[in-house]
Coordinates of C-alpha atoms in Angstrom, one line a residue:
M1 CA 157.9 189.7 145.4
R2 CA 158.6 186.7 143.2
V3 CA 158.3 183.3 144.9
L4 CA 159.3 179.9 143.4
S5 CA 157.5 177.2 145.3
L6 CA 158.1 173.5 145.0
S7 CA 155.4 171.0 145.9
T8 CA 155.4 167.3 145.0
L9 CA 151.7 167.2 146.0
F10 CA 149.7 169.6 143.9
P11 CA 146.6 169.3 141.6
N12 CA 147.3 168.6 137.9
P13 CA 145.0 167.8 135.0
Q14 CA 145.3 164.0 135.6
R15 CA 144.8 164.3 139.4
P16 CA 142.8 167.4 140.1
A17 CA 142.3 166.6 143.8
F18 CA 145.9 165.7 144.5
G19 CA 147.3 168.0 147.2
K20 CA 144.2 170.2 147.1
F21 CA 145.0 171.7 150.4
V22 CA 148.3 173.1 149.1
A23 CA 146.4 174.6 146.1
N24 CA 143.9 176.2 148.5
Q25 CA 146.7 177.8 150.4
M26 CA 148.4 179.1 147.2
R27 CA 145.1 180.4 145.8
G28 CA 144.9 182.5 149.0
V29 CA 148.4 183.8 148.4
A30 CA 147.7 184.6 144.7
A31 CA 144.4 186.3 145.6
T32 CA 146.3 189.0 147.6
G33 CA 148.0 190.3 144.5
D34 CA 151.2 190.7 146.5
V35 CA 153.1 187.8 145.2
D36 CA 154.2 186.7 141.7
L37 CA 154.0 183.0 142.3
T38 CA 155.4 180.2 140.2
M39 CA 154.6 176.7 141.3
V40 CA 156.8 173.8 140.4
S41 CA 155.2 170.4 140.8
P42 CA 157.7 167.7 139.6
I43 CA 156.3 164.5 138.2
G44 CA 158.1 161.3 139.0
V45 CA 158.1 158.7 136.2
P46 CA 160.0 155.4 136.5
P47 CA 162.3 154.0 133.8
W48 CA 160.9 151.8 131.0
P49 CA 159.1 149.4 131.1
L50 CA 157.4 150.5 134.4
S51 CA 156.7 153.9 132.7
R52 CA 154.3 152.0 130.3
S53 CA 152.0 151.0 133.1
P54 CA 148.6 152.7 133.0
R55 CA 149.3 154.7 136.2
Y56 CA 152.5 156.3 134.9
R57 CA 151.4 156.5 131.2
K58 CA 148.8 159.0 132.3
L59 CA 151.4 161.1 134.1
E60 CA 153.6 161.1 131.1
E61 CA 150.8 162.6 129.1
L62 CA 150.6 165.7 131.4
P63 CA 151.6 168.9 129.8
A64 CA 154.8 170.6 130.8
E65 CA 152.8 173.5 132.2
S66 CA 149.2 173.7 133.5
D67 CA 146.9 176.3 135.1
C68 CA 145.4 175.7 138.6
D69 CA 142.8 178.5 139.1
G70 CA 145.1 181.1 137.7
I71 CA 148.3 179.8 139.2
R72 CA 151.0 178.8 136.8
V73 CA 152.2 175.3 137.5
L74 CA 155.3 173.7 135.9
H75 CA 155.6 169.9 135.7
P76 CA 159.3 168.9 135.0
R77 CA 159.8 165.1 134.9
F78 CA 162.3 163.4 137.2
T79 CA 163.3 159.7 137.3
L80 CA 161.3 157.9 140.0
I81 CA 162.6 154.5 141.3
P82 CA 159.5 153.0 142.9
K83 CA 159.8 151.6 146.5
L84 CA 163.6 151.6 146.5
G85 CA 164.6 155.2 145.5
G86 CA 162.7 157.4 147.9
D87 CA 165.7 158.5 149.9
S88 CA 167.4 159.7 146.7
N89 CA 164.5 161.5 145.2
P90 CA 165.6 165.1 146.2
A91 CA 168.7 165.0 144.1
R92 CA 166.9 163.8 141.0
I93 CA 164.1 166.3 141.5
A94 CA 166.7 169.2 141.8
K95 CA 168.5 167.9 138.7
A96 CA 165.2 168.0 136.7
V97 CA 164.0 171.3 138.0
L98 CA 167.2 173.4 137.9
P99 CA 167.6 174.0 134.1
L100 CA 164.0 175.2 134.0
V101 CA 164.2 177.6 137.0
R102 CA 167.7 178.9 136.1
D103 CA 166.2 180.1 132.8
L104 CA 163.2 181.7 134.6
H105 CA 165.5 183.3 137.2
A106 CA 167.8 184.8 134.6
R107 CA 164.9 186.4 132.8
Q108 CA 163.2 187.7 136.0
P109 CA 164.8 186.9 139.3
F110 CA 163.0 185.2 142.1
D111 CA 163.3 186.5 145.7
V112 CA 162.6 183.3 147.6
V113 CA 162.6 179.5 147.1
D114 CA 159.9 177.7 149.1
A115 CA 159.2 174.0 149.7
Q116 CA 155.7 172.9 150.7
F117 CA 156.8 169.6 152.3
F118 CA 159.9 168.7 154.2
F119 CA 160.6 165.6 152.1
P120 CA 161.5 165.2 149.3
D121 CA 160.6 168.9 148.6
G122 CA 162.8 170.4 151.3
P123 CA 166.2 169.0 150.4
A124 CA 165.4 169.4 146.6
A125 CA 164.5 173.1 147.2
A126 CA 167.6 173.5 149.3
L127 CA 169.8 172.4 146.3
I128 CA 167.9 174.8 144.0
A129 CA 168.1 177.8 146.4
Q130 CA 171.8 177.2 146.9
A131 CA 172.4 177.1 143.1
L132 CA 170.4 180.3 142.6
G133 CA 171.8 182.0 145.7
L134 CA 168.4 182.6 147.2
P135 CA 166.9 182.4 150.7
L136 CA 164.9 179.2 151.5
A137 CA 161.7 178.5 153.4
I138 CA 160.4 174.9 154.1
K139 CA 157.1 173.8 155.5
A140 CA 156.4 170.6 157.4
R141 CA 153.0 169.0 157.5
G142 CA 153.2 165.7 159.4
S143 CA 154.1 162.5 157.7
D144 CA 157.0 164.2 156.0
I145 CA 158.5 164.5 159.5
H146 CA 157.1 161.4 161.2
Y147 CA 157.8 158.9 158.4
W148 CA 160.9 160.3 156.6
G149 CA 162.4 161.5 159.9
Q150 CA 162.8 157.9 160.9
R151 CA 164.9 157.0 157.8
P152 CA 168.6 157.9 158.4
K153 CA 169.4 158.9 154.8
A154 CA 166.3 161.1 154.4
L155 CA 166.8 162.6 157.9
A156 CA 170.4 163.6 157.1
Q157 CA 169.2 165.5 154.0
M158 CA 166.3 167.1 156.0
L159 CA 168.7 168.4 158.7
R160 CA 171.0 169.9 156.1
A161 CA 168.1 171.6 154.5
A162 CA 166.8 172.8 157.9
R163 CA 170.2 174.4 158.7
Q164 CA 170.2 176.2 155.3
A165 CA 166.6 177.4 155.6
G166 CA 166.0 180.9 156.9
R167 CA 162.5 180.0 158.0
I168 CA 160.9 176.7 158.8
L169 CA 157.2 176.3 159.2
A170 CA 155.2 173.6 161.1
V171 CA 151.4 173.1 160.9
S172 CA 151.1 172.7 164.7
H173 CA 153.0 173.3 168.0
A174 CA 153.1 169.5 168.5
L175 CA 154.8 169.0 165.1
R176 CA 157.2 171.9 165.9
R177 CA 158.3 170.0 169.1
D178 CA 158.8 166.8 167.0
M179 CA 161.0 168.7 164.6
I180 CA 163.1 170.2 167.4
A181 CA 163.5 166.7 168.8
L182 CA 164.9 165.5 165.4
G183 CA 167.6 168.2 165.7
M184 CA 166.1 171.1 163.6
P185 CA 167.0 174.6 164.7
E186 CA 164.4 175.7 167.2
D187 CA 164.8 179.4 166.7
R188 CA 163.8 179.2 163.0
I189 CA 160.6 177.1 163.4
A190 CA 157.4 179.0 163.4
V191 CA 153.8 177.5 163.6
H192 CA 151.7 178.2 160.5
Y193 CA 148.2 176.8 160.9
T194 CA 146.1 175.6 158.0
G195 CA 143.4 177.7 156.5
L196 CA 139.7 177.2 155.7
D197 CA 137.4 178.0 152.9
R198 CA 134.6 179.7 154.9
E199 CA 132.3 180.1 151.9
R200 CA 132.3 176.4 151.4
F201 CA 132.6 175.0 154.9
H202 CA 129.9 176.2 157.3
P203 CA 127.1 174.5 159.2
M204 CA 124.0 173.3 157.3
E205 CA 121.3 172.3 159.8
R206 CA 122.0 168.7 160.5
K207 CA 118.6 167.2 159.8
A208 CA 118.4 169.2 156.5
A209 CA 121.9 168.1 155.5
R210 CA 121.0 164.5 156.3
A211 CA 117.8 164.6 154.3
L212 CA 119.8 166.1 151.4
I213 CA 122.6 163.6 151.2
S214 CA 120.3 160.6 151.8
A215 CA 118.3 161.7 148.8
I216 CA 121.4 161.7 146.5
P217 CA 121.4 158.3 144.6
E218 CA 125.2 158.0 144.2
L219 CA 125.7 158.3 148.0
G220 CA 122.6 156.5 149.2
I221 CA 123.3 157.3 152.8
W222 CA 120.9 156.0 155.5
A223 CA 118.2 158.6 156.5
E224 CA 117.9 157.4 160.1
G225 CA 120.2 156.6 163.0
P226 CA 123.4 158.3 164.3
L227 CA 125.8 158.9 161.4
L228 CA 129.6 158.7 161.8
V229 CA 131.7 159.9 158.9
V230 CA 135.3 158.9 158.3
P231 CA 136.8 161.1 155.6
G232 CA 140.2 160.3 154.0
A233 CA 142.2 157.9 151.9
L234 CA 141.5 154.2 152.7
I235 CA 145.0 153.4 153.8
A236 CA 146.1 151.5 157.0
I237 CA 147.7 154.6 158.8
K238 CA 144.3 156.3 158.7
G239 CA 142.8 153.7 161.1
Q240 CA 139.5 153.1 159.4
R241 CA 139.5 149.5 160.7
L242 CA 139.3 150.9 164.3
A243 CA 136.3 153.0 163.4
V244 CA 134.6 150.0 161.9
A245 CA 135.3 147.8 164.9
A246 CA 133.9 150.6 167.2
L247 CA 130.5 150.0 165.6
E248 CA 130.2 146.7 167.5
H249 CA 129.8 148.9 170.7
L250 CA 127.4 151.4 169.0
P251 CA 124.4 149.2 167.9
E252 CA 122.4 152.1 166.5
A253 CA 125.1 153.9 164.6
H254 CA 126.1 153.9 160.9
L255 CA 129.5 154.5 159.5
A256 CA 130.2 156.2 156.1
L257 CA 133.8 156.0 154.7
A258 CA 134.4 158.9 152.4
G259 CA 137.5 158.1 150.3
V260 CA 139.3 155.6 148.2
G261 CA 142.5 153.6 148.6
E262 CA 144.4 150.4 148.7
D263 CA 142.8 149.2 152.0
E264 CA 139.2 149.2 150.6
A265 CA 139.0 145.4 149.9
A266 CA 140.4 144.5 153.3
L267 CA 138.1 146.9 155.1
R268 CA 135.0 145.4 153.3
L269 CA 136.1 141.9 154.4
F270 CA 136.7 143.2 157.9
A271 CA 133.2 144.7 158.1
Q272 CA 131.7 141.5 156.6
G273 CA 133.5 139.3 159.1
R274 CA 132.0 141.2 162.0
G275 CA 128.5 141.2 160.6
L276 CA 128.6 145.0 160.1
T277 CA 128.1 145.2 156.3
D278 CA 124.7 146.8 156.6
R279 CA 126.0 149.5 158.8
V280 CA 129.2 150.4 157.0
Q281 CA 129.1 152.2 153.7
F282 CA 131.9 152.9 151.2
L283 CA 131.1 156.3 149.5
G284 CA 134.1 156.4 147.3
Q285 CA 135.7 159.8 146.5
V286 CA 133.2 162.4 147.7
S287 CA 133.3 165.6 145.6
H288 CA 134.5 168.8 147.2
D289 CA 131.0 170.2 146.5
L290 CA 129.2 167.5 148.5
L291 CA 131.7 167.2 151.3
P292 CA 130.4 170.1 153.3
Q293 CA 126.9 168.7 153.3
L294 CA 128.2 165.3 154.3
L295 CA 130.1 166.8 157.2
S296 CA 127.1 168.8 158.3
A297 CA 125.0 165.7 158.3
A298 CA 127.5 163.8 160.6
D299 CA 126.8 163.4 164.3
A300 CA 130.5 163.0 164.7
V301 CA 133.6 162.8 162.4
V302 CA 135.9 159.9 163.4
L303 CA 139.5 159.9 162.3
P304 CA 141.7 157.4 164.2
S305 CA 144.9 158.2 162.3
E306 CA 148.2 156.8 163.3
R307 CA 149.9 160.1 162.6
E308 CA 148.9 163.6 161.5
G309 CA 150.3 167.1 161.7
L310 CA 147.1 169.1 161.8
A311 CA 144.6 167.6 159.3
N312 CA 142.7 170.1 157.1
V313 CA 139.6 167.9 157.4
W314 CA 139.6 168.3 161.2
I315 CA 139.0 172.0 160.6
E316 CA 136.6 171.5 157.8
A317 CA 134.5 169.1 160.0
L318 CA 134.4 171.6 162.9
A319 CA 133.4 174.4 160.5
C320 CA 130.4 172.3 159.4
G321 CA 129.4 171.7 163.0
A322 CA 130.6 168.1 163.3
P323 CA 132.5 167.3 166.5
L324 CA 135.6 165.2 166.2
V325 CA 136.7 161.9 167.7
I326 CA 140.5 161.8 167.1
P327 CA 143.5 160.3 168.8
D328 CA 146.2 162.3 170.6
V329 CA 148.4 162.8 167.5
G330 CA 150.0 165.9 166.0
G331 CA 148.0 169.0 166.8
A332 CA 144.9 167.2 168.0
R333 CA 144.8 169.0 171.4
E334 CA 145.3 172.4 169.6
V335 CA 142.1 171.7 167.7
V336 CA 140.0 169.8 170.2
D337 CA 140.5 172.4 172.8
G338 CA 137.0 172.2 174.5
P339 CA 134.1 169.8 174.8
A340 CA 132.2 171.3 171.9
A341 CA 135.0 170.4 169.5
G342 CA 134.8 166.7 170.3
R343 CA 136.8 164.1 172.2
I344 CA 140.4 162.9 172.2
A345 CA 140.2 159.0 172.2
A346 CA 142.9 156.3 172.2
R347 CA 143.3 154.3 169.0
D348 CA 141.2 151.5 170.4
P349 CA 137.6 150.5 169.2
T350 CA 136.3 150.6 172.8
A351 CA 137.7 154.0 173.5
I352 CA 136.5 155.4 170.2
A353 CA 133.0 154.0 170.8
A354 CA 132.9 155.5 174.3
A355 CA 133.9 158.9 173.0
V356 CA 131.2 158.7 170.3
A357 CA 128.6 157.6 172.8
D358 CA 129.5 160.5 175.1
L359 CA 128.9 163.0 172.2
L360 CA 125.7 161.3 171.2
S361 CA 124.3 161.4 174.7
D362 CA 124.9 165.2 175.0
P363 CA 125.5 166.6 171.6
P364 CA 127.0 170.1 171.3
S365 CA 125.2 172.6 169.1
Q366 CA 126.5 172.9 165.6
E367 CA 127.1 176.6 166.2
D368 CA 129.3 175.8 169.3
V369 CA 131.2 173.3 167.3
A370 CA 131.7 175.7 164.4
A371 CA 133.0 178.3 166.8
S372 CA 136.0 176.1 167.5
A373 CA 137.2 176.7 163.9
E374 CA 136.7 180.5 163.9
R375 CA 140.5 181.2 164.0
F376 CA 141.2 179.4 160.8
S377 CA 140.9 181.0 157.3
W378 CA 142.8 181.0 154.1
D379 CA 143.1 184.8 154.2
A380 CA 144.9 184.7 157.5
N381 CA 147.0 181.7 156.4
A382 CA 148.1 183.5 153.2
A383 CA 148.9 186.8 155.0
E384 CA 151.1 185.0 157.5
L385 CA 152.9 183.0 154.8
I386 CA 153.6 186.1 152.8
G387 CA 154.9 187.7 155.9
F388 CA 157.4 184.9 156.4
W389 CA 158.5 185.2 152.8
R390 CA 158.9 189.0 153.0
E391 CA 161.0 188.6 156.1
L392 CA 163.3 186.2 154.3
A393 CA 163.6 188.4 151.2
G394 CA 164.2 191.5 153.2
H395 CA 161.1 193.3 151.7

């Protein structure tokens, strides 16, 4: 079965960690040997002179084709209009991609067109599938529904694509309900949970992990006291400010922010203004190799996001034996489904602190926490995804 998959978030030579979770899924698919997979990851570049900025110049230097762990990835360019043109991106993406994929399809036909996000990927893939006369599958992951679904022009395109798609996937039952509420066809939406790299993410005894990461100079994490880890991009919707403020109610705890982003300077000032500088650490981008040790060392992983579908890092944290403190967003209750998995807490510093204190007073064993993630694996994820595609293609 030949599958053409479109993903605007996917690793490339300039941004190797960009959309890593999508690459993990697709590696699982490729490893089965059952699918001839071609990934298309369009690159948006604005018109001159914005294209000359350092950010976009690097993207312009990307090759037209790259390899991601054995997966062929094509990088056609489309015209990006920053800030103003988001609603119209699908048409420009399809225009850039179609000449390339028409040629590939003529030489060796595809069986299915797949989109890895509902916007802008879904409407763009719908135009491509329609032009090639192929069945369409679209996956929703969270913000593509919760953000773009509130924009009338984007929503109209998403609903057209949903009506065309033979199969629609959601990363949680909660997200599926939100998609139905937007008007997407209920009978075509299936839940497709994320996977997990079990070789990488598994518990390391907490004290040993703490000793290891505290001995790494570039991290320099405290060796003593309860450790709370907040992984993810430093952007407002992730709610790191709430986690920092919760420290005021947790006098012994330390907080490690693992990520980079536009909110970093404001978060540093926020911590300084509350006299918490010595208990808040900015780790920067933690490598994928070190992340399992960091999660294993955490007494709790705190993620007060404004919105999520079902975050991969929730599952990775649990697999390393770190209980979660997360708000009731997306598929939170599908993951925190017992006391060992952590606590659901309101997006409020006092509520977050109370949930953390409850975990610290009676910590679950790492083994019990890790058991909460037993049902997740990339093998199961890939097998299910291939099953959806086969159903569409009639194989």
